[in-house]
Amino acid sequence: MSEVDYLDTLLKEDRRFPPSEAFKAQANFNDPNIYDEAAKDPVAFWAKQAEEISWFEPYKEVLQWDPPHAKWFVDGKLNAAYNCVDRHREGPRKNKAAIIWEGELGGCKVYTYDMLGREVDKAAHMLKNLGVQKGDRVAVYLPMVPELPITLLACAKIGAIHTVVFAGFSAKSLRDRIEDAQAKLLVTADAGWRRGHQVPLKRFADEAVEGTTIETVLVVKAVGDSATYTMTEGRDLYWDDEMGKASTKPFPPEKMDAEDILYLLYTSGTTGKPKGIVHTTGGYMVGVHTSMRSVFDLKDSDIFFCTADIGWVTGHTYIVYGPLSAGATVVMYEGAPDYPDRDRFWAIIEKYGVTTFYTAPTSIRTFMKWGPEYVEKHDLSSLRLLGTVGEPINPEAWMWYHTHVGKGRVPIVDTWWQTETGCAMIAPLPGLTTTKPGAATKPLPGIIADVVDENGQSVAPGNGGMLVIKHPWPSMLRTVWGDDERFRKTYFGKFPDWYLPGDGAHKDEDGYIWILGRLDDVINVSGHRIGTAEVESALVGHQAVAEAAVIGRSDAIKGQAITAFVTLKEGVQGTDELVAELKETVAQAIGKMARPEEIIFTAELPKTRSAKIMRRLLRDIAEGRVLGDTTTLADPSVIEELKKLSKYQT
Ligand code: PRX
């Protein structure tokens, strides 16, 4: 569906789902005045939320705002791992399940808060033994195994900065991130399971670390097959061996300043170089903890299952820091939704009595394609809240989720946020907000967001524009690692006092916000952000390619799919073999998720007279639409040429 058709569908959506009285009565946030109170004084609202976090030393000031730089909870001292683990060990949650881990092949491991605490402490001792100090960067390239959250929490405990690289990224992407972060130690695994096959992570890691700042590679035996890799003497060590040598004594948590960095997480932007998003300790913990209570209405009895990978921000916030800070039981699943069969998520919900299920619209659209019979095989009566994240959800998918998974009785929270925002920003409060299928609804209490036009004027209801956040919030990014200028330009370049997320949005007659998607050259494939510039730079790195332009075209399942228009060097023939080779080149350079769906060879790319590639036109071609105004084209004949070559021609 094109953007225009999509907006059309949204505007016709008139179904309403008010919260049930029963849900409202028990909800953590059920006083409608909360919105107005928080809007009047967001700083006071956040100060109140900060009481839920355990501080070693109180902060002296809630907010210092010198746009674009914010400091929250100034001079406060805390430790994120202490908040996520130790404080629960000291009370009645000591023997409560913190993490229930389900392996792809079927095994299950349960860590109570006390057991998790012991593992985290041992891992903290281990990292210290290996020379990791407060402020050092630790790169993490792991499949979804328990050692992943344990590593993150151990870093947090000693004050080291973790930077997780999703295990689907290529060796080159890992290397780029290690180099940018100047990481000292890498935690990886022998391999990871994916649909019953092994992904040789250690081999990729070897390629990535050669000649970088990495001094030590710690290898988790996630698969236990040593045939696929070698260990380098003096650099590579096994996790189990080093854990075996580490002290079993409690590890005293490092007293971190609220503004000390907790982690870096790289995300795509509009240049070829990913940005290291910087999150600090105090604000992030307050933000994520609050959203667990507000958006997810978390109770001690909840079993929380977020299907994201910890390699992305959703996993950082809603598998590790959010649920654990709130003392929840979190389900962590290692593998694919269709292994061994297409009912795996529903089987997990039934097996553990999951109450809160959080997934991406792409997954929901995939479940729709597979058919409701996989859902119906299982008892999902434990569910009491459903969530979505990562991309716009079309009303049809929302309704399917509501009907087949929620059985028409479970509220859905469509949560809009970003790597940069740290936690959910625009989402319903399930005990208060009447939901509309396809709308992220309203900014959460304490978040001041709006839809504005080019001049920064708030658009009237019924209109669209740019999404902006008009007031700082605790879990906002503080800068881009090593590039404050890029931080300033990207997010505060247009409006110096407001944060610009880069998303387009529509404001309806009730003031509800409907997110429409990226306004910049970033593609959202299955909820994963991929910069067109990164894919283009991978393509032009191939010897046959002269020039490349990459766009995201609408895709019924993935939201967007990548189409690459490629001009070849003189004398090179565009063959099927070359198409396959170029796709592989991108997969090698970035990762499989960035592999273009189609590659279209063309003699020329459409450009304006100032040599700017006309991406909108390329998108029209890829989506088979009648072409719009082409009068600004330097060479209009290019379009005829492109239309002939495109398999989507009208
Ligand atoms: O375009 C928005 C889309 O995902 C982008 C952020 O991607 P990332 O930093 O990878 O974080 C994804 C998980 C938080 C946003 O700029 N996006 C995220 N959630 C939604 C969404 N678009 C529409 N509706 C959402 N609920």
XYZ file of C-alpha atoms and ligand atoms in Angstrom:
676
model
C 0.000 0.000 0.000
C 1.398 3.431 -0.874
C 1.772 6.183 1.738
C -1.231 8.006 0.284
C -3.445 4.906 0.380
C -2.215 4.115 3.871
C -3.179 7.540 5.179
C -6.526 7.136 3.469
C -7.141 3.872 5.333
C -6.135 5.470 8.632
C -8.440 8.421 8.156
C -11.398 6.112 7.596
C -10.687 4.180 10.779
C -13.537 4.850 13.195
C -13.415 1.882 15.578
C -12.918 2.797 19.231
C -11.858 0.611 22.140
C -12.327 2.208 25.546
C -10.662 0.493 28.518
C -12.928 -1.870 30.432
C -14.045 -0.795 33.889
C -12.356 -3.866 35.344
C -9.000 -3.016 33.785
C -9.317 0.612 34.749
C -10.080 -0.220 38.375
C -6.846 -2.148 38.836
C -4.567 -0.003 36.621
C -1.468 1.693 38.056
C -2.358 4.858 36.165
C -6.123 5.381 36.297
C -6.588 9.004 37.252
C -7.278 11.022 34.084
C -5.890 14.170 35.731
C -2.405 12.726 35.443
C -2.046 14.049 31.882
C -2.831 17.641 32.789
C -0.823 17.577 35.986
C 2.240 16.199 34.208
C 1.826 18.650 31.309
C 1.693 21.597 33.701
C 4.918 20.585 35.409
C 6.797 17.739 33.667
C 9.825 18.236 35.897
C 7.739 17.650 39.035
C 6.153 14.600 37.382
C 9.591 13.070 36.715
C 10.847 13.936 40.176
C 7.923 11.945 41.568
C 8.738 8.972 39.312
C 12.389 9.093 40.412
C 11.227 8.013 43.883
C 10.721 4.505 42.455
C 14.459 4.203 41.815
C 16.971 3.407 44.566
C 19.596 6.137 44.879
C 22.827 5.842 46.864
C 22.930 9.616 47.070
C 20.016 11.926 46.312
C 20.145 14.271 43.344
C 20.434 18.020 43.918
C 18.458 19.268 40.939
C 15.938 17.454 38.731
C 16.842 19.011 35.380
C 19.453 21.289 33.879
C 18.484 22.107 30.317
C 20.921 23.872 28.083
C 19.545 22.871 24.687
C 20.405 20.480 23.209
C 22.118 19.182 26.342
C 20.121 17.896 29.278
C 21.263 16.700 32.681
C 18.709 14.873 34.766
C 18.887 14.157 38.492
C 22.065 16.194 38.827
C 24.668 14.748 41.217
C 22.438 11.807 42.123
C 24.321 8.521 42.560
C 22.939 5.102 41.674
C 23.721 1.822 39.984
C 21.518 0.321 37.275
C 22.391 -3.304 38.137
C 21.680 -2.652 41.794
C 18.253 -1.354 40.786
C 17.596 -4.284 38.460
C 18.827 -7.092 40.684
C 20.218 -6.446 44.153
C 17.408 -4.392 45.557
C 15.020 -7.238 44.722
C 17.349 -9.796 46.319
C 17.136 -7.909 49.556
C 13.353 -8.213 49.794
C 10.475 -10.607 49.146
C 11.406 -10.991 45.467
C 14.639 -12.774 46.385
C 13.423 -16.150 45.117
C 11.071 -14.839 42.472
C 11.869 -15.785 38.870
C 13.639 -12.844 37.240
C 14.429 -14.424 33.861
C 12.789 -17.486 32.359
C 14.940 -18.406 29.395
C 13.581 -20.700 26.701
C 16.076 -22.187 24.247
C 15.221 -22.591 20.585
C 15.826 -26.313 20.851
C 13.511 -26.483 23.835
C 15.635 -26.242 27.006
C 14.591 -23.904 29.782
C 16.616 -22.093 32.454
C 15.135 -20.095 35.294
C 17.108 -17.445 37.166
C 15.595 -16.137 40.351
C 16.636 -12.626 41.367
C 19.064 -14.138 43.833
C 20.566 -16.531 41.275
C 20.778 -13.775 38.677
C 22.498 -11.562 41.247
C 25.117 -14.207 41.939
C 25.833 -14.650 38.224
C 26.034 -10.893 37.652
C 28.424 -10.469 40.573
C 30.629 -13.283 39.367
C 30.638 -11.826 35.853
C 31.518 -8.393 37.294
C 34.495 -9.942 39.128
C 35.463 -11.733 35.924
C 35.404 -8.532 33.850
C 37.415 -6.720 36.506
C 39.949 -9.589 36.527
C 40.256 -9.132 32.783
C 41.128 -5.468 33.228
C 37.792 -3.820 32.513
C 37.430 -0.553 34.441
C 34.686 1.983 34.940
C 34.124 3.881 31.682
C 35.729 1.199 29.447
C 33.654 0.019 26.512
C 32.675 -3.636 26.303
C 31.321 -4.820 22.953
C 28.743 -7.601 23.034
C 27.941 -9.819 20.032
C 25.823 -12.616 21.421
C 22.760 -14.644 20.502
C 19.779 -14.545 22.882
C 21.414 -16.533 25.673
C 21.297 -15.733 29.426
C 24.937 -14.585 29.319
C 23.715 -11.585 27.307
C 21.660 -9.873 30.044
C 24.220 -11.095 32.596
C 27.009 -9.321 30.672
C 24.992 -6.108 30.418
C 24.208 -6.090 34.120
C 27.801 -6.975 35.047
C 29.024 -4.008 32.969
C 26.478 -1.789 34.691
C 27.598 -3.070 38.065
C 31.229 -2.039 37.510
C 30.383 1.080 35.527
C 31.693 -0.166 32.189
C 29.813 0.979 29.097
C 28.293 -1.818 27.038
C 27.664 -1.601 23.364
C 25.612 -4.482 22.029
C 25.794 -5.333 18.343
C 22.846 -7.423 17.128
C 24.138 -10.896 16.226
C 22.561 -10.592 12.753
C 25.051 -7.852 11.860
C 28.031 -8.716 9.684
C 31.668 -8.862 10.771
C 32.240 -5.514 9.085
C 29.390 -3.834 10.981
C 30.724 -5.254 14.234
C 34.197 -3.998 13.399
C 32.944 -0.470 12.573
C 31.143 -0.269 15.919
C 34.088 -1.654 17.892
C 36.361 0.901 16.264
C 34.013 3.794 16.846
C 33.483 2.844 20.499
C 37.171 1.901 20.988
C 36.035 -1.170 22.867
C 38.550 -3.133 24.910
C 36.815 -6.456 25.345
C 34.334 -8.376 23.221
C 31.893 -10.929 24.569
C 30.730 -13.296 21.858
C 29.665 -16.918 21.434
C 30.953 -19.935 19.554
C 27.792 -19.771 17.448
C 24.074 -19.099 17.775
C 21.013 -21.151 16.893
C 18.689 -19.881 14.192
C 15.931 -22.205 12.964
C 17.983 -25.211 13.947
C 21.094 -23.979 12.086
C 24.271 -22.632 13.583
C 25.359 -19.046 12.892
C 29.187 -18.983 13.245
C 29.508 -15.877 15.421
C 33.041 -16.543 16.628
C 34.248 -16.701 13.061
C 32.645 -13.326 12.307
C 34.065 -11.935 15.547
C 37.595 -13.017 14.567
C 37.264 -11.105 11.328
C 35.912 -8.078 13.173
C 38.469 -7.678 15.953
C 41.701 -8.120 13.988
C 43.759 -4.928 14.358
C 41.211 -3.136 16.585
C 41.393 -1.991 20.216
C 39.976 -5.330 21.408
C 42.428 -6.995 23.800
C 40.295 -9.883 24.994
C 37.565 -11.977 23.379
C 35.375 -13.881 25.815
C 33.606 -16.812 24.187
C 30.331 -18.218 25.514
C 29.689 -21.826 24.478
C 26.133 -21.274 23.297
C 26.170 -24.198 20.892
C 29.118 -26.236 22.130
C 30.543 -27.212 18.767
C 34.176 -26.149 18.457
C 34.551 -27.296 14.846
C 33.540 -23.958 13.333
C 36.233 -21.710 14.849
C 39.675 -21.469 16.452
C 40.811 -19.754 19.643
C 43.675 -17.240 19.441
C 46.215 -17.742 22.195
C 46.621 -14.740 24.464
C 43.412 -13.077 23.248
C 40.541 -15.537 23.370
C 39.181 -17.016 26.585
C 36.145 -19.136 27.383
C 33.424 -17.510 29.488
C 33.010 -20.666 31.579
C 36.727 -20.914 32.411
C 36.964 -17.291 33.471
C 33.700 -17.430 35.458
C 35.144 -20.480 37.189
C 38.139 -18.425 38.338
C 36.098 -15.423 39.475
C 35.250 -14.684 43.098
C 31.832 -15.773 44.338
C 31.714 -12.890 46.826
C 29.192 -10.097 46.383
C 30.453 -7.382 44.058
C 29.972 -3.895 45.478
C 28.050 -1.805 42.958
C 29.932 1.159 41.535
C 28.308 4.421 42.611
C 27.541 5.940 39.252
C 26.683 9.537 38.689
C 23.207 9.947 37.212
C 24.850 11.339 34.065
C 27.513 8.605 33.753
C 27.039 6.605 30.566
C 25.183 3.309 30.910
C 25.442 2.205 27.295
C 25.996 3.017 23.654
C 23.734 1.569 21.019
C 24.400 2.170 17.349
C 21.607 3.057 14.992
C 21.347 4.011 11.345
C 21.085 7.580 10.238
C 21.191 9.340 6.926
C 24.927 8.960 6.370
C 26.850 5.735 5.862
C 28.173 5.864 9.432
C 25.929 4.563 12.230
C 25.493 6.782 15.263
C 26.489 5.657 18.750
C 23.470 6.744 20.772
C 24.530 7.635 24.316
C 22.268 6.741 27.236
C 23.117 7.726 30.794
C 22.235 6.002 34.035
C 19.796 8.038 36.135
C 17.436 9.395 33.505
C 17.297 6.130 31.590
C 16.437 4.118 34.687
C 13.711 6.555 35.732
C 12.250 6.609 32.217
C 12.198 2.876 31.618
C 10.918 2.062 35.086
C 8.089 4.563 34.757
C 6.995 3.158 31.412
C 6.807 -0.356 32.872
C 4.284 0.916 35.379
C 2.380 3.247 33.073
C 2.237 1.694 29.587
C 2.609 -1.930 30.679
C 0.692 -1.535 33.942
C 3.209 -3.899 35.498
C 2.203 -5.828 38.628
C 4.240 -8.273 40.683
C 2.177 -11.130 39.317
C 2.940 -10.325 35.669
C 4.934 -12.548 33.337
C 6.341 -10.247 30.682
C 7.334 -11.558 27.243
C 8.977 -9.184 24.777
C 9.927 -10.928 21.527
C 12.621 -8.430 20.501
C 16.305 -9.275 20.410
C 18.487 -7.612 23.057
C 20.616 -6.434 20.129
C 18.038 -3.673 19.581
C 16.857 -0.970 21.963
C 13.528 -2.725 22.561
C 15.395 -5.638 24.124
C 17.641 -3.358 26.196
C 14.665 -1.517 27.631
C 11.902 -4.141 27.741
C 13.800 -7.366 28.360
C 16.614 -6.155 30.573
C 16.435 -2.768 32.300
C 12.686 -2.066 32.415
C 11.193 -5.365 33.593
C 14.052 -6.164 35.963
C 14.085 -2.720 37.521
C 10.369 -3.175 38.137
C 10.954 -6.631 39.678
C 9.038 -8.514 36.977
C 9.421 -12.032 35.666
C 10.623 -11.731 32.112
C 10.504 -14.444 29.465
C 13.472 -14.465 27.106
C 13.262 -16.650 24.004
C 16.372 -17.637 22.095
C 15.051 -18.383 18.663
C 12.677 -17.981 15.752
C 8.863 -17.731 15.949
C 8.440 -20.626 13.514
C 10.776 -23.150 15.044
C 10.006 -25.987 15.229
C 6.518 -24.810 14.182
C 4.609 -21.598 13.613
C 2.956 -21.675 17.028
C 6.112 -21.226 19.076
C 5.222 -17.840 20.643
C 1.731 -19.060 21.569
C 3.189 -22.249 23.037
C 5.524 -20.132 25.183
C 2.640 -17.935 26.364
C 0.679 -21.019 27.382
C 3.668 -22.760 28.978
C 4.649 -19.885 31.275
C 1.292 -18.154 31.707
C 2.514 -14.975 30.031
C 0.368 -11.979 30.968
C 1.952 -9.277 28.816
C 3.079 -9.894 25.259
C 5.035 -7.303 23.263
C 5.934 -7.778 19.603
C 6.357 -6.003 16.251
C 3.684 -5.337 13.600
C 5.781 -7.282 11.073
C 5.426 -10.371 13.261
C 1.677 -9.825 13.545
C 1.340 -9.545 9.771
C 3.342 -12.747 9.436
C 1.026 -14.507 11.919
C -1.930 -13.278 9.851
C -0.416 -14.827 6.756
C 0.135 -18.131 8.573
C -3.479 -18.151 9.723
C -5.239 -18.108 13.121
C -5.114 -21.895 13.585
C -1.638 -21.652 15.168
C -2.934 -19.226 17.782
C -6.088 -21.225 18.399
C -4.141 -24.347 19.308
C -3.139 -22.740 22.608
C -4.739 -21.463 25.774
C -3.916 -17.759 25.897
C -6.260 -16.905 28.754
C -3.349 -15.695 30.928
C -2.866 -12.652 28.679
C -4.044 -9.318 30.048
C -2.113 -6.810 27.922
C -0.704 -6.756 24.381
C 1.798 -4.339 22.891
C 3.356 -3.418 19.562
C 6.490 -1.506 18.672
C 8.924 -0.623 15.937
C 6.802 0.493 13.008
C 3.338 1.743 12.198
C 0.684 -0.933 12.677
C -2.003 -1.013 10.005
C -5.559 -1.200 11.414
C -6.105 -4.619 9.835
C -3.150 -6.114 11.719
C -4.233 -4.337 14.914
C -7.723 -5.895 14.601
C -6.288 -9.345 13.951
C -4.117 -9.060 17.065
C -7.111 -7.834 19.054
C -9.411 -10.607 17.807
C -7.200 -13.677 17.594
C -4.590 -13.093 20.290
C -6.483 -10.819 22.669
C -9.833 -12.605 22.029
C -11.425 -9.176 21.973
C -10.893 -8.609 25.698
C -7.261 -7.549 26.091
C -6.105 -3.926 25.669
C -3.434 -3.183 23.051
C -0.728 -0.570 23.551
C 0.859 0.652 20.321
C 4.087 2.197 21.590
C 5.994 4.769 19.557
C 9.585 5.388 20.511
C 13.164 5.154 19.226
C 16.674 4.078 20.153
C 17.226 7.752 20.951
C 14.226 8.142 23.262
C 15.172 5.189 25.499
C 11.607 4.206 26.307
C 8.014 4.508 25.091
C 6.934 8.091 24.413
C 3.603 8.029 22.597
C 1.339 5.200 23.692
C -1.970 4.569 25.418
C -2.279 4.238 29.170
C -4.247 0.979 29.103
C -6.482 1.904 32.030
C -7.335 5.348 30.658
C -6.948 5.697 26.922
C -9.594 4.767 24.377
C -7.542 3.115 21.644
C -8.031 3.385 17.890
C -6.559 0.685 15.645
C -3.421 2.123 14.017
C -2.901 5.099 16.355
C -0.101 5.384 18.918
C -2.652 7.710 20.579
C -1.229 10.334 22.951
C 2.123 11.344 24.458
C 2.620 9.699 27.830
C 2.409 11.850 30.962
C 5.597 13.895 31.241
C 6.175 13.858 27.468
C 5.307 17.006 25.542
C 4.974 16.054 21.875
C 3.247 17.700 18.959
C 2.849 17.592 15.196
C 4.120 20.784 13.564
C 4.570 22.264 10.098
C 7.809 23.445 8.449
C 7.720 26.653 10.496
C 7.156 24.897 13.771
C 3.477 25.838 13.975
C 1.314 23.221 15.619
C -0.897 21.714 12.906
C -4.651 21.913 13.333
C -6.506 18.662 14.066
C -7.035 16.719 10.855
C -3.599 17.629 9.476
C -0.163 16.101 9.174
C 3.388 17.280 9.711
C 6.564 16.532 11.613
C 6.596 14.959 15.017
C 8.505 17.002 17.618
C 9.173 16.601 21.339
C 9.032 19.987 22.957
C 10.438 19.304 26.396
C 13.413 17.175 27.511
C 12.648 13.834 29.151
C 14.846 11.716 31.443
C 15.707 8.806 29.109
C 16.581 10.964 26.097
C 19.894 10.403 24.349
C 22.559 12.773 25.632
C 24.712 12.930 22.527
C 26.151 10.862 19.689
C 29.313 9.119 20.849
C 32.321 11.152 19.712
C 30.228 13.472 17.535
C 28.279 16.070 19.453
C 27.966 18.196 16.330
C 26.101 15.397 14.578
C 23.817 15.088 17.613
C 23.070 18.800 17.498
C 22.516 18.925 13.739
C 20.440 15.759 13.429
C 18.058 16.238 16.301
C 18.109 19.960 17.131
C 19.248 21.471 13.838
C 15.788 22.464 12.661
C 14.246 23.583 15.953
C 16.973 24.457 18.505
C 14.817 23.797 21.590
C 12.860 20.780 20.361
C 13.897 17.244 19.637
C 13.163 16.166 16.052
C 12.634 12.389 15.788
C 12.525 12.343 11.965
C 9.022 10.848 11.774
C 5.976 12.144 9.960
C 2.664 12.083 11.835
C -1.004 12.906 11.504
C -3.048 14.600 14.227
C -6.716 13.633 14.235
C -9.784 15.520 15.438
C -9.318 14.185 18.977
C -5.664 15.222 19.017
C -4.527 11.599 18.660
C -1.190 11.061 16.945
C -0.889 8.567 14.082
C 2.723 7.870 13.163
C 3.214 7.628 9.413
C 6.905 6.706 9.139
C 10.317 8.225 8.533
C 10.740 11.529 6.776
C 14.446 11.020 6.182
C 16.407 8.488 4.154
C 15.976 5.730 6.670
C 14.127 2.538 5.759
C 12.198 0.567 8.353
C 12.375 -3.113 7.389
C 10.459 -5.309 9.834
C 10.896 -2.650 12.503
C 14.642 -2.367 11.915
C 16.168 0.908 10.885
C 18.461 0.786 7.892
C 20.034 3.878 6.364
C 19.819 4.088 2.580
C 23.332 5.580 2.613
C 24.737 2.464 4.313
C 23.276 0.163 1.669
C 24.383 2.479 -1.142
C 27.901 2.634 0.182
C 28.003 -1.185 0.350
C 26.831 -1.398 -3.267
C 29.278 1.134 -4.683
C 32.011 -0.772 -2.869
C 31.482 -3.528 -5.461
C 33.791 -3.238 -8.453
C 30.973 -3.501 -11.023
C 28.915 -0.624 -9.608
C 29.208 3.001 -10.705
C 26.313 4.438 -8.734
C 23.455 3.249 -6.551
C 20.265 4.690 -5.101
C 18.338 2.761 -2.490
C 14.748 3.284 -1.449
C 12.191 1.571 0.777
C 9.059 0.462 -1.024
C 5.901 -0.606 0.788
C 5.730 -4.261 1.647
C 2.629 -6.030 2.931
C 4.501 -7.972 5.619
C 7.737 -6.139 6.423
C 6.311 -2.625 6.243
C 9.081 -1.661 3.867
C 11.393 -3.628 1.604
C 14.658 -2.467 0.099
C 14.873 -1.767 -3.632
C 18.231 -0.765 -5.077
C 18.630 1.038 -8.391
C 22.118 0.414 -9.701
C 24.088 1.811 -12.617
C 26.960 -0.384 -13.665
C 30.392 0.634 -14.857
C 31.022 0.855 -18.616
C 31.042 -2.537 -20.246
C 29.613 -4.495 -17.283
C 26.507 -6.579 -18.019
C 23.639 -6.748 -15.531
C 23.075 -10.480 -15.082
C 21.131 -12.595 -12.572
C 24.465 -13.707 -11.150
C 25.460 -10.099 -10.579
C 22.134 -9.423 -8.833
C 22.826 -12.308 -6.465
C 26.383 -11.116 -5.939
C 25.327 -7.566 -5.131
C 22.694 -8.755 -2.656
C 25.357 -10.851 -0.973
C 27.747 -7.873 -0.939
C 25.208 -5.894 1.099
C 24.564 -8.832 3.430
C 28.314 -9.153 4.007
C 28.781 -5.443 4.569
C 25.840 -4.827 6.900
C 23.940 -7.980 7.721
C 21.250 -10.179 6.200
C 18.420 -7.865 7.266
C 19.777 -5.196 4.891
C 19.890 -7.482 1.826
C 17.908 -5.717 -0.958
C 14.726 -7.440 -2.033
C 15.341 -6.415 -5.615
C 18.100 -4.837 -7.631
C 17.178 -2.909 -10.725
C 19.899 -2.063 -13.234
C 19.532 1.229 -15.013
C 21.717 3.252 -17.369
C 21.080 6.465 -15.389
C 19.558 7.525 -12.090
C 16.935 10.255 -12.088
C 18.518 13.451 -10.751
C 17.486 17.027 -10.314
C 19.499 19.702 -12.079
C 21.462 20.119 -8.863
C 22.401 16.413 -9.076
C 20.208 15.252 -6.193
C 18.780 11.765 -6.696
C 14.969 11.892 -6.843
C 14.119 9.153 -4.394
C 10.419 9.868 -4.360
C 10.328 9.157 -8.058
C 12.204 5.922 -7.577
C 9.704 4.948 -4.901
C 6.843 5.674 -7.296
C 8.455 3.415 -9.859
C 9.158 0.628 -7.390
C 5.592 0.729 -6.109
C 4.122 0.856 -9.605
C 2.449 4.246 -9.235
C 1.778 6.710 -11.982
C 4.676 9.105 -11.846
C 4.291 12.558 -10.392
C 5.864 15.759 -11.551
C 9.122 15.068 -13.357
C 9.744 18.580 -14.637
C 12.689 19.134 -12.301
C 14.523 16.177 -13.768
C 17.796 17.024 -15.442
C 17.181 14.346 -18.062
C 13.488 13.281 -18.322
C 14.311 10.385 -20.648
C 15.864 8.601 -17.664
C 12.379 7.848 -16.371
C 11.325 6.064 -19.536
C 14.489 4.045 -19.289
C 13.812 3.188 -15.622
C 10.201 2.257 -16.265
C 11.273 -0.171 -18.947
C 13.710 -1.849 -16.620
C 11.609 -1.982 -13.509
C 9.558 -5.091 -12.973
C 7.047 -2.865 -11.180
C 6.417 -0.706 -14.194
C 2.915 0.666 -14.666
O 9.821 5.466 12.523
C 9.626 5.146 13.874
C 9.498 3.649 14.040
O 10.787 3.169 14.369
C 11.716 4.260 14.454
C 12.692 4.008 15.551
O 13.444 2.870 15.265
P 14.456 2.273 16.327
O 15.331 3.370 16.842
O 15.114 1.127 15.690
O 13.555 1.815 17.515
C 12.555 0.868 17.294
C 11.976 0.384 18.591
C 11.620 1.411 19.564
C 10.858 5.462 14.685
O 11.505 6.654 14.288
N 8.561 3.291 15.104
C 8.845 2.789 16.319
N 7.713 2.500 16.996
C 6.682 2.843 16.209
C 7.212 3.355 15.006
N 6.424 3.801 14.015
C 5.097 3.756 14.215
N 4.510 3.267 15.322
C 5.255 2.804 16.348
N 4.663 2.300 17.422
